[in-house]
């Protein structure tokens, strides 16, 4: 076990996993909220655009999204963020993870919006709040509280889905796991244990925080 | 609380009317509904509705279930659209949508059967949200006015609590304070006491009576005849999407003209 940690950059690889999770979580939260706003807006065109987004990205395999974003953009369109290929791949991985999980964030928030009684939206309008103001002041704060559990599930799925970034050569833990297994098949069991334990260490607090928050923030009705 | 004069600031020019008067014609109009038709699919819920409510007038709307009372209320501040006709508030046509509509809605208070307080905000925040976001008042100013209003409706000591911690009667009084905080030109009430336990109905009606005496223009959908008798200038009876008759409360309750009104009164008076 100590030998593994001495030979391979296990902590650095988990660091990359965390980094992907962190930035993609922020990205997905922002993008997912925007798409959710489209879906609950009163404008039919916006609703359709939001629904199209969700249906396209939720139903496309993540690996495909990440490979496609990377290969199509860099190879076919000649677009890249930086000269440094390794860093560029990290950026594309974050983007792929973001657009995919935004669809799930959107749907979680939408389920949260449905927990808010329609009368409150009417009350918000009747005191003269605009659509945007009622969204920000009344609907979304309660939607988030009502959506803590599915949002937490999305975050945990995101952490584990970062392993797909290995498909475009990002040095996160599952890529390293493959290398380690190829080199040291004799240590297969410790390798699996270390990787599994690492993910538990990352995702367990997320699950605990989710339960704690959903109990604490629940809107009393 | 119940005996304190309403003292709605800014002080209304109209003195508290000792007895409801029927001098509708002499009042300047606050709400003018002309030839309004509304459909839900094939259902013609509002049929050529004409109704003018004068400044400071209190109109009680009565009628059987499904006659379109709620729809009429909701149409007045455009929570519902309508197909034809026009609605003016204080001489201004209702805008179709957008910012202008939001501004106009701010002038029309609405109190719902189910209170509809914002569940994640404290009582004080419920009352200050509109003044701060819509009227652009400072927080200090909004807090001060909200506290005054909450005192008047008798729930000031609850201002840091959340709606779910209050009784129905208290929540409805907060909802009234929330509307009043916008300094509305007219207040709409859609069965404000129907969801309340009997012992809480009067605490809400008392607040509404004081409000009526302070000169507020009010349109109230309610079956509380006591309220109609104490505070209304006029009773409007609706049936099947039409206004069937309108009269002073005493006249309407004792001598209804239409068969439908007689039938309706027979049913609600018998229990
Ligand atoms: N959103 C809607 N879609 C379709 N029909 C509706 C809708 N809202 C109300 N209606 C119908 O319109 C008619 C009038 O309803 P409304 O709620 O205005 O009646 P009301 O007089 O307020 O009745 P109640 O005393 O039961 O509250 C009813 O027949 C009702 O079923
Ligand atoms: Mg109704």
Coordinates of C-alpha atoms and ligand atoms in Angstrom, one line a residue:
Chain A
X1 CA 0.0 0.0 0.0
X2 CA 2.8 2.4 1.0
X3 CA 4.6 1.3 -2.1
X4 CA 1.7 2.4 -4.3
X5 CA 1.6 5.9 -2.7
X6 CA 5.4 6.1 -3.0
X7 CA 5.5 5.1 -6.7
X8 CA 2.3 6.8 -8.1
X9 CA 0.9 10.3 -7.8
X10 CA -2.3 9.0 -6.1
X11 CA -3.0 12.1 -4.1
X12 CA -2.4 14.4 -7.1
X13 CA -4.8 12.3 -9.2
X14 CA -7.5 12.6 -6.5
X15 CA -6.6 16.3 -6.4
X16 CA -7.5 16.4 -10.1
X17 CA -10.8 14.5 -9.4
X18 CA -11.6 17.1 -6.8
X19 CA -10.7 20.0 -9.1
X20 CA -12.9 18.7 -11.9
X21 CA -15.7 18.1 -9.4
X22 CA -15.4 21.6 -7.9
X23 CA -15.4 23.6 -11.1
X24 CA -17.9 21.5 -13.0
X25 CA -20.2 21.7 -9.9
X26 CA -20.1 25.5 -10.0
X27 CA -20.5 25.5 -13.8
X28 CA -23.4 23.1 -13.7
X29 CA -25.1 25.0 -10.8
X30 CA -25.0 28.3 -12.8
X31 CA -25.9 26.8 -16.2
X32 CA -28.5 24.4 -14.7
X33 CA -30.2 27.4 -13.0
X34 CA -30.3 29.3 -16.2
X35 CA -31.9 26.4 -18.1
X36 CA -34.3 25.9 -15.2
X37 CA -35.3 29.6 -15.5
X38 CA -35.9 29.1 -19.2
X39 CA -38.1 26.0 -18.5
X40 CA -40.3 27.8 -15.9
X41 CA -40.5 31.1 -17.7
X42 CA -43.8 32.2 -19.2
X43 CA -42.4 32.4 -22.7
X44 CA -43.2 29.3 -24.8
X45 CA -40.0 29.7 -26.9
X46 CA -37.8 29.8 -23.8
X47 CA -39.5 26.8 -22.4
X48 CA -38.9 24.8 -25.6
X49 CA -35.2 25.8 -25.7
X50 CA -34.9 24.7 -22.1
X51 CA -36.6 21.4 -22.7
X52 CA -34.5 20.8 -25.8
X53 CA -31.3 21.4 -23.8
X54 CA -32.3 19.0 -21.1
X55 CA -33.4 16.3 -23.5
X56 CA -30.3 16.5 -25.6
X57 CA -27.7 16.5 -22.8
X58 CA -29.5 14.3 -20.3
X59 CA -29.8 11.6 -22.9
X60 CA -26.4 11.7 -24.5
X61 CA -23.7 9.5 -22.9
X62 CA -21.2 11.6 -20.9
X63 CA -18.2 10.0 -22.6
X64 CA -19.6 11.0 -26.0
X65 CA -20.1 14.6 -24.8
X66 CA -16.6 14.9 -23.4
X67 CA -14.9 13.2 -26.4
X68 CA -17.0 15.2 -28.8
X69 CA -16.4 18.6 -27.2
X70 CA -12.7 17.9 -27.1
X71 CA -12.1 16.3 -30.5
X72 CA -14.6 18.3 -32.5
X73 CA -13.5 21.6 -31.1
X74 CA -9.8 21.1 -31.1
X75 CA -9.3 18.9 -34.1
X76 CA -12.1 19.9 -36.5
X77 CA -12.7 23.6 -35.5
X78 CA -9.1 24.3 -34.4
X79 CA -10.3 25.9 -31.2
X80 CA -8.4 25.6 -28.0
X81 CA -8.0 27.6 -24.8
X82 CA -4.3 27.2 -24.3
X83 CA -1.2 25.7 -26.0
X84 CA -0.7 23.4 -23.1
X85 CA -2.6 20.3 -24.3
X86 CA -2.9 18.8 -20.8
X87 CA -4.5 21.9 -19.4
X88 CA -6.7 22.3 -22.5
X89 CA -8.0 18.8 -21.9
X90 CA -8.8 19.7 -18.3
X91 CA -10.8 22.7 -19.5
X92 CA -12.7 20.6 -22.0
X93 CA -13.4 18.0 -19.3
X94 CA -14.9 20.6 -17.0
X95 CA -17.0 22.0 -19.9
X96 CA -18.3 18.5 -20.8
X97 CA -19.1 17.7 -17.2
X98 CA -20.8 21.1 -16.8
X99 CA -23.1 20.9 -19.8
X100 CA -24.1 17.3 -18.9
X101 CA -24.8 17.8 -15.2
X102 CA -26.5 21.2 -15.8
X103 CA -29.4 19.2 -17.3
X104 CA -29.7 17.3 -14.1
X105 CA -29.4 20.4 -12.0
X106 CA -32.1 22.0 -14.1
X107 CA -34.5 19.1 -13.5
X108 CA -33.7 19.0 -9.8
X109 CA -34.5 22.7 -9.5
X110 CA -37.7 22.2 -11.5
X111 CA -38.8 19.5 -9.1
X112 CA -38.1 22.0 -6.4
X113 CA -40.1 24.7 -8.1
X114 CA -43.0 22.3 -8.1
X115 CA -42.9 22.1 -4.3
X116 CA -43.7 25.9 -4.1
X117 CA -47.4 26.4 -3.9
X118 CA -48.6 28.3 -7.0
X119 CA -50.4 30.8 -4.8
X120 CA -47.1 32.2 -3.6
X121 CA -46.0 33.0 -7.2
X122 CA -49.4 34.8 -7.6
X123 CA -48.9 36.7 -4.3
X124 CA -45.5 37.7 -5.5
X125 CA -46.9 39.0 -8.8
X126 CA -49.8 40.7 -7.0
X127 CA -47.5 42.9 -4.9
X128 CA -45.9 44.0 -8.2
X129 CA -42.8 41.9 -8.4
X130 CA -41.6 41.3 -11.9
X131 CA -41.2 37.7 -13.2
X132 CA -37.4 38.0 -12.5
X133 CA -37.9 39.3 -9.0
X134 CA -40.5 36.7 -8.1
X135 CA -38.1 34.1 -9.4
X136 CA -35.1 35.4 -7.4
X137 CA -37.0 36.4 -4.2
X138 CA -39.7 33.7 -3.9
X139 CA -39.4 30.8 -6.3
X140 CA -35.7 29.9 -6.5
X141 CA -34.8 30.1 -2.8
X142 CA -37.6 27.7 -2.0
X143 CA -36.9 25.6 -5.0
X144 CA -33.3 25.1 -3.9
X145 CA -34.5 24.0 -0.5
X146 CA -37.0 21.7 -1.9
X147 CA -34.4 20.3 -4.3
X148 CA -31.5 19.7 -1.9
X149 CA -31.8 15.9 -2.1
X150 CA -31.7 15.6 -5.9
X151 CA -29.1 18.3 -6.1
X152 CA -26.9 16.4 -3.6
X153 CA -27.4 13.2 -5.7
X154 CA -26.3 15.1 -8.8
X155 CA -23.2 16.3 -7.0
X156 CA -22.3 12.8 -6.0
X157 CA -22.9 11.5 -9.5
X158 CA -20.7 14.3 -10.8
X159 CA -17.8 13.4 -8.5
X160 CA -17.9 9.9 -9.8
X161 CA -18.5 10.9 -13.4
X162 CA -15.2 12.8 -13.4
X163 CA -13.6 9.4 -14.1
X164 CA -14.9 9.8 -17.7
X165 CA -12.4 12.6 -18.2
X166 CA -9.7 10.0 -18.5
X167 CA -11.1 9.4 -22.0
X168 CA -9.5 12.6 -23.1
X169 CA -6.3 12.0 -21.1
X170 CA -7.0 14.0 -18.0
X171 CA -4.8 12.8 -15.2
X172 CA -7.5 12.0 -12.7
X173 CA -7.7 8.9 -10.5
X174 CA -9.3 6.4 -12.8
X175 CA -6.6 7.0 -15.4
X176 CA -4.0 6.4 -12.8
X177 CA -5.9 3.3 -11.6
X178 CA -5.6 1.9 -15.1
X179 CA -1.9 2.6 -15.3
X180 CA -1.3 1.1 -11.8
X181 CA -3.3 -2.0 -12.6
X182 CA -1.3 -2.5 -15.8
X183 CA 2.0 -2.1 -14.0
X184 CA 1.2 -4.0 -10.9
X185 CA -1.5 -6.6 -11.4
X186 CA -0.2 -8.3 -8.3
X187 CA -1.4 -5.3 -6.2
X188 CA -4.9 -5.2 -7.9
X189 CA -6.7 -5.5 -4.6
X190 CA -5.0 -2.7 -2.7
X191 CA -5.3 -0.5 -5.9
X192 CA -9.1 -1.1 -6.0
X193 CA -9.4 -0.5 -2.2
X194 CA -7.4 2.8 -2.4
X195 CA -9.5 4.1 -5.3
X196 CA -12.8 3.1 -3.7
X197 CA -11.8 4.5 -0.4
X198 CA -10.8 7.8 -2.0
X199 CA -14.2 8.1 -3.6
X200 CA -15.9 7.3 -0.4
X201 CA -13.9 10.1 1.3
X202 CA -15.0 12.5 -1.4
X203 CA -18.6 11.6 -1.7
X204 CA -19.6 10.6 1.9
X205 CA -19.4 14.2 3.2
X206 CA -21.5 15.3 0.2
X207 CA -24.2 12.8 1.2
X208 CA -24.0 13.7 4.9
X209 CA -24.1 17.4 4.1
X210 CA -27.1 16.8 1.8
X211 CA -29.1 15.1 4.6
X212 CA -28.1 17.7 7.1
X213 CA -29.0 20.6 4.8
X214 CA -32.3 19.2 3.7
X215 CA -33.4 18.8 7.3
X216 CA -32.2 22.2 8.3
X217 CA -33.4 24.2 5.3
X218 CA -36.7 22.5 4.8
X219 CA -39.4 25.1 4.3
X220 CA -42.1 24.6 6.9
X221 CA -45.5 24.7 5.4
Chain B
X1 CA -56.8 46.2 18.2
X2 CA -60.4 45.9 17.1
X3 CA -61.4 49.3 18.5
X4 CA -58.5 51.3 17.3
X5 CA -59.3 53.5 14.4
X6 CA -57.6 52.2 11.3
X7 CA -55.6 55.4 10.8
X8 CA -54.2 54.4 7.5
X9 CA -51.4 56.7 6.6
X10 CA -51.2 58.8 4.5
X11 CA -54.4 60.0 6.1
X12 CA -57.3 59.5 3.7
X13 CA -59.3 62.6 2.8
X14 CA -62.5 60.8 3.2
X15 CA -63.8 60.9 6.8
X16 CA -64.9 57.5 8.3
X17 CA -68.4 57.1 7.0
X18 CA -70.8 56.6 9.9
X19 CA -73.3 54.7 7.8
X20 CA -72.5 53.2 4.4
X21 CA -73.9 55.5 1.8
X22 CA -75.1 54.6 -1.6
X23 CA -74.0 57.8 -3.3
X24 CA -72.0 55.8 -5.9
X25 CA -72.6 58.3 -8.6
X26 CA -70.9 61.1 -6.7
X27 CA -67.6 59.2 -6.2
X28 CA -64.8 59.4 -8.7
X29 CA -64.3 55.9 -10.2
X30 CA -61.4 53.8 -9.0
X31 CA -62.1 50.6 -10.8
X32 CA -64.0 50.6 -14.1
X33 CA -64.8 47.3 -15.7
X34 CA -66.6 47.6 -19.0
X35 CA -67.9 44.8 -21.1
X36 CA -65.4 42.2 -19.9
X37 CA -65.7 38.7 -21.4
X38 CA -63.5 35.8 -20.4
X39 CA -63.5 32.2 -21.5
X40 CA -61.9 29.1 -20.1
X41 CA -62.0 27.0 -23.3
X42 CA -65.7 26.8 -24.1
X43 CA -66.7 28.0 -20.7
X44 CA -67.9 31.6 -20.8
X45 CA -66.9 32.5 -17.2
X46 CA -67.3 36.2 -17.3
X47 CA -70.1 37.4 -19.5
X48 CA -70.1 41.1 -20.5
X49 CA -69.3 42.3 -17.0
X50 CA -69.8 46.0 -16.2
X51 CA -68.9 47.2 -12.8
X52 CA -67.7 50.6 -11.6
X53 CA -66.3 50.9 -8.1
X54 CA -65.9 54.4 -6.7
X55 CA -63.0 55.7 -4.7
X56 CA -63.5 54.6 -1.1
X57 CA -66.4 52.4 -2.0
X58 CA -66.6 48.9 -0.5
X59 CA -68.3 46.3 -2.8
X60 CA -69.1 42.8 -1.6
X61 CA -69.4 40.2 -4.3
X62 CA -71.7 37.3 -3.6
X63 CA -72.8 34.3 -5.6
X64 CA -72.9 30.6 -5.8
X65 CA -69.8 28.4 -6.3
X66 CA -68.5 28.6 -9.8
X67 CA -70.3 31.8 -10.7
X68 CA -67.0 33.5 -11.5
X69 CA -66.3 35.6 -8.4
X70 CA -62.7 34.6 -8.1
X71 CA -62.1 34.9 -11.8
X72 CA -63.5 38.5 -11.7
X73 CA -61.1 39.3 -8.8
X74 CA -58.1 37.8 -10.5
X75 CA -59.0 39.5 -13.8
X76 CA -58.9 42.9 -12.1
X77 CA -55.2 42.6 -11.5
X78 CA -54.6 40.4 -14.5
X79 CA -53.6 37.3 -12.8
X80 CA -56.0 36.1 -15.5
X81 CA -56.2 37.5 -19.0
X82 CA -59.5 38.3 -20.6
X83 CA -60.8 38.2 -24.2
X84 CA -62.6 41.5 -24.6
X85 CA -63.7 44.6 -22.7
X86 CA -61.6 46.9 -20.7
X87 CA -60.5 47.4 -17.1
X88 CA -59.2 50.7 -15.7
X89 CA -57.7 51.3 -12.3
X90 CA -57.8 55.0 -11.3
X91 CA -58.3 56.0 -14.9
X92 CA -55.4 53.8 -16.2
X93 CA -56.0 50.9 -18.6
X94 CA -54.4 47.6 -17.5
X95 CA -51.2 47.1 -19.4
X96 CA -50.9 43.7 -21.2
X97 CA -47.7 42.6 -19.5
X98 CA -44.2 43.4 -18.5
X99 CA -42.9 46.1 -16.1
X100 CA -45.9 48.4 -16.6
X101 CA -48.3 45.6 -15.5
X102 CA -46.1 44.8 -12.5
X103 CA -46.2 48.5 -11.5
X104 CA -50.0 48.6 -11.8
X105 CA -50.4 45.4 -9.8
X106 CA -48.4 47.1 -7.0
X107 CA -51.3 49.5 -6.8
X108 CA -53.9 46.7 -6.5
X109 CA -53.6 44.7 -3.3
X110 CA -54.9 41.2 -3.3
X111 CA -55.7 39.0 -0.3
X112 CA -56.2 35.3 -1.1
X113 CA -58.3 32.6 0.6
X114 CA -55.1 30.6 1.3
X115 CA -53.0 33.6 2.6
X116 CA -50.1 32.7 0.3
X117 CA -47.4 34.2 2.6
X118 CA -43.8 33.5 1.4
X119 CA -43.0 30.5 3.5
X120 CA -39.2 31.0 3.6
X121 CA -39.4 34.6 4.7
X122 CA -40.1 36.0 8.2
X123 CA -43.3 37.9 8.8
X124 CA -41.5 41.2 8.7
X125 CA -39.7 40.2 5.4
X126 CA -43.0 39.2 3.9
X127 CA -44.3 42.7 4.5
X128 CA -41.1 44.6 3.5
X129 CA -40.4 42.6 0.3
X130 CA -42.7 44.6 -2.0
X131 CA -41.8 48.1 -0.6
X132 CA -38.1 47.4 -0.9
X133 CA -38.1 45.7 -4.3
X134 CA -41.0 47.4 -6.0
X135 CA -41.3 50.8 -4.3
X136 CA -37.5 51.0 -3.8
X137 CA -37.8 52.1 -0.2
X138 CA -34.8 51.8 2.1
X139 CA -34.8 48.8 4.4
X140 CA -35.0 51.0 7.5
X141 CA -38.0 52.8 6.1
X142 CA -39.7 49.6 5.0
X143 CA -39.1 48.0 8.4
X144 CA -40.6 50.9 10.2
X145 CA -43.7 51.0 8.1
X146 CA -44.1 47.2 8.2
X147 CA -43.9 47.2 12.0
X148 CA -46.6 49.9 12.2
X149 CA -48.8 47.9 9.9
X150 CA -48.2 44.7 11.8
X151 CA -49.1 46.5 15.0
X152 CA -52.3 47.6 13.5
X153 CA -53.3 44.2 12.5
X154 CA -52.2 42.9 15.9
X155 CA -49.3 40.6 15.0
X156 CA -46.2 42.9 15.5
X157 CA -44.9 40.6 18.3
X158 CA -44.7 37.7 15.8
X159 CA -42.6 39.6 13.2
X160 CA -39.5 37.4 13.5
X161 CA -41.4 34.2 13.1
X162 CA -42.1 32.3 9.9
X163 CA -45.6 31.9 8.4
X164 CA -46.0 28.3 9.4
X165 CA -45.6 29.3 13.1
X166 CA -48.7 31.5 13.0
X167 CA -52.4 30.6 13.2
X168 CA -54.5 31.0 10.0
X169 CA -56.1 34.2 11.3
X170 CA -52.7 35.7 12.1
X171 CA -51.4 34.7 8.7
X172 CA -54.3 36.3 7.0
X173 CA -53.8 39.5 8.9
X174 CA -50.1 39.5 7.9
X175 CA -51.2 39.0 4.3
X176 CA -53.4 42.1 4.6
X177 CA -50.5 44.1 6.1
X178 CA -48.3 42.9 3.2
X179 CA -50.8 44.3 0.7
X180 CA -51.2 47.5 2.7
X181 CA -47.5 48.1 2.8
X182 CA -47.7 48.8 -1.0
X183 CA -50.1 51.7 -0.3
X184 CA -52.6 50.2 -2.8
X185 CA -55.3 52.2 -4.4
X186 CA -57.7 49.3 -4.2
X187 CA -57.8 46.0 -2.3
X188 CA -59.2 42.8 -3.6
X189 CA -60.2 40.1 -1.2
X190 CA -61.1 36.6 -2.4
X191 CA -62.9 34.7 0.3
X192 CA -60.4 35.9 2.9
X193 CA -62.0 34.0 5.8
X194 CA -63.2 30.8 4.1
X195 CA -60.1 28.8 5.1
X196 CA -60.2 30.0 8.7
X197 CA -61.5 28.2 11.8
X198 CA -64.7 30.0 13.1
X199 CA -63.0 31.6 16.1
X200 CA -60.5 33.3 13.8
X201 CA -62.9 34.8 11.3
X202 CA -63.8 37.8 13.4
X203 CA -60.2 38.9 14.0
X204 CA -59.7 39.2 10.3
X205 CA -63.1 40.7 9.6
X206 CA -62.5 43.4 12.3
X207 CA -59.3 44.4 10.5
X208 CA -61.2 44.6 7.2
X209 CA -64.0 46.7 8.7
X210 CA -61.5 49.2 10.1
X211 CA -59.8 49.3 6.7
X212 CA -63.2 50.0 5.0
X213 CA -63.9 52.8 7.5
X214 CA -60.5 54.3 6.8
X215 CA -61.6 55.0 3.2
X216 CA -59.9 52.1 1.4
X217 CA -61.5 51.1 -1.9
X218 CA -62.4 47.4 -1.5
X219 CA -63.8 44.6 -3.6
X220 CA -64.5 41.7 -1.3
X221 CA -65.7 38.2 -2.3
X222 CA -67.2 36.8 0.9
X223 CA -70.3 35.1 2.2
X224 CA -69.9 36.8 5.6
X225 CA -73.2 38.8 5.6
X226 CA -72.2 40.4 8.9
X227 CA -69.3 42.0 7.1
X228 CA -71.4 43.1 4.2
X229 CA -73.9 44.7 6.5
X230 CA -71.3 46.4 8.6
X231 CA -69.0 47.6 5.9
X232 CA -70.3 47.3 2.4
X233 CA -71.7 50.2 0.4
X234 CA -73.0 47.8 -2.2
X235 CA -73.6 44.1 -2.7
X236 CA -73.1 42.7 -6.2
X237 CA -74.7 39.3 -6.9
X238 CA -73.1 37.1 -9.5
X239 CA -74.5 34.0 -11.1
X240 CA -73.2 32.0 -14.1
X241 CA -70.7 34.5 -15.0
X242 CA -73.1 37.5 -15.0
X243 CA -73.8 40.3 -12.6
X244 CA -77.4 39.6 -11.8
X245 CA -78.1 42.4 -9.4
X246 CA -76.5 45.1 -7.3
X247 CA -78.0 46.9 -4.3
X248 CA -77.2 48.3 -0.8
X249 CA -76.7 45.4 1.6
X250 CA -79.9 45.9 3.6
X251 CA -82.0 46.1 0.4
X252 CA -80.3 43.1 -1.2
X253 CA -80.6 40.9 1.9
X254 CA -84.2 41.8 2.7
X255 CA -85.6 42.3 -0.8
X256 CA -83.6 40.5 -3.4
X257 CA -85.2 41.1 -6.8
X258 CA -84.0 38.2 -9.0
X259 CA -85.1 34.6 -8.5
X260 CA -81.5 33.4 -8.5
X261 CA -80.6 35.8 -5.7
X262 CA -83.7 34.7 -3.7
X263 CA -82.7 31.1 -4.2
X264 CA -79.1 31.7 -3.2
X265 CA -80.0 33.7 -0.1
X266 CA -82.4 31.0 0.9
X267 CA -79.6 28.5 0.8
X268 CA -77.0 30.5 2.7
X269 CA -79.4 31.9 5.3
X270 CA -80.8 28.5 6.1
X271 CA -77.6 27.4 7.9
Ligands
LIG1 N1 -58.0 27.7 -14.5 C1 -59.2 27.3 -14.8 N2 -59.4 26.6 -15.9 C2 -60.6 26.2 -16.3 N3 -61.8 26.5 -15.7 C3 -61.7 27.2 -14.6 C4 -60.4 27.7 -14.1 N4 -60.6 28.4 -13.0 C5 -61.9 28.4 -12.8 N5 -62.6 27.7 -13.7 C6 -64.0 27.5 -13.9 O1 -64.6 28.8 -14.0 C7 -65.8 28.9 -13.3 C8 -65.8 30.1 -12.3 O2 -64.8 29.8 -11.3 P1 -64.5 30.8 -10.1 O3 -63.4 30.2 -9.4 O4 -64.3 32.1 -10.6 O5 -65.8 30.7 -9.3 P2 -66.2 31.2 -7.9 O6 -67.4 32.0 -8.1 O7 -65.0 31.9 -7.3 O8 -66.5 29.9 -7.1 P3 -66.2 29.5 -5.6 O9 -67.3 30.1 -4.7 O10 -66.3 28.0 -5.6 O11 -64.9 30.0 -5.2 C9 -66.0 27.6 -12.6 O12 -66.9 26.8 -13.4 C10 -64.7 27.0 -12.6 O13 -64.7 25.6 -12.7
LIG2 MG1 -63.7 31.5 -5.7

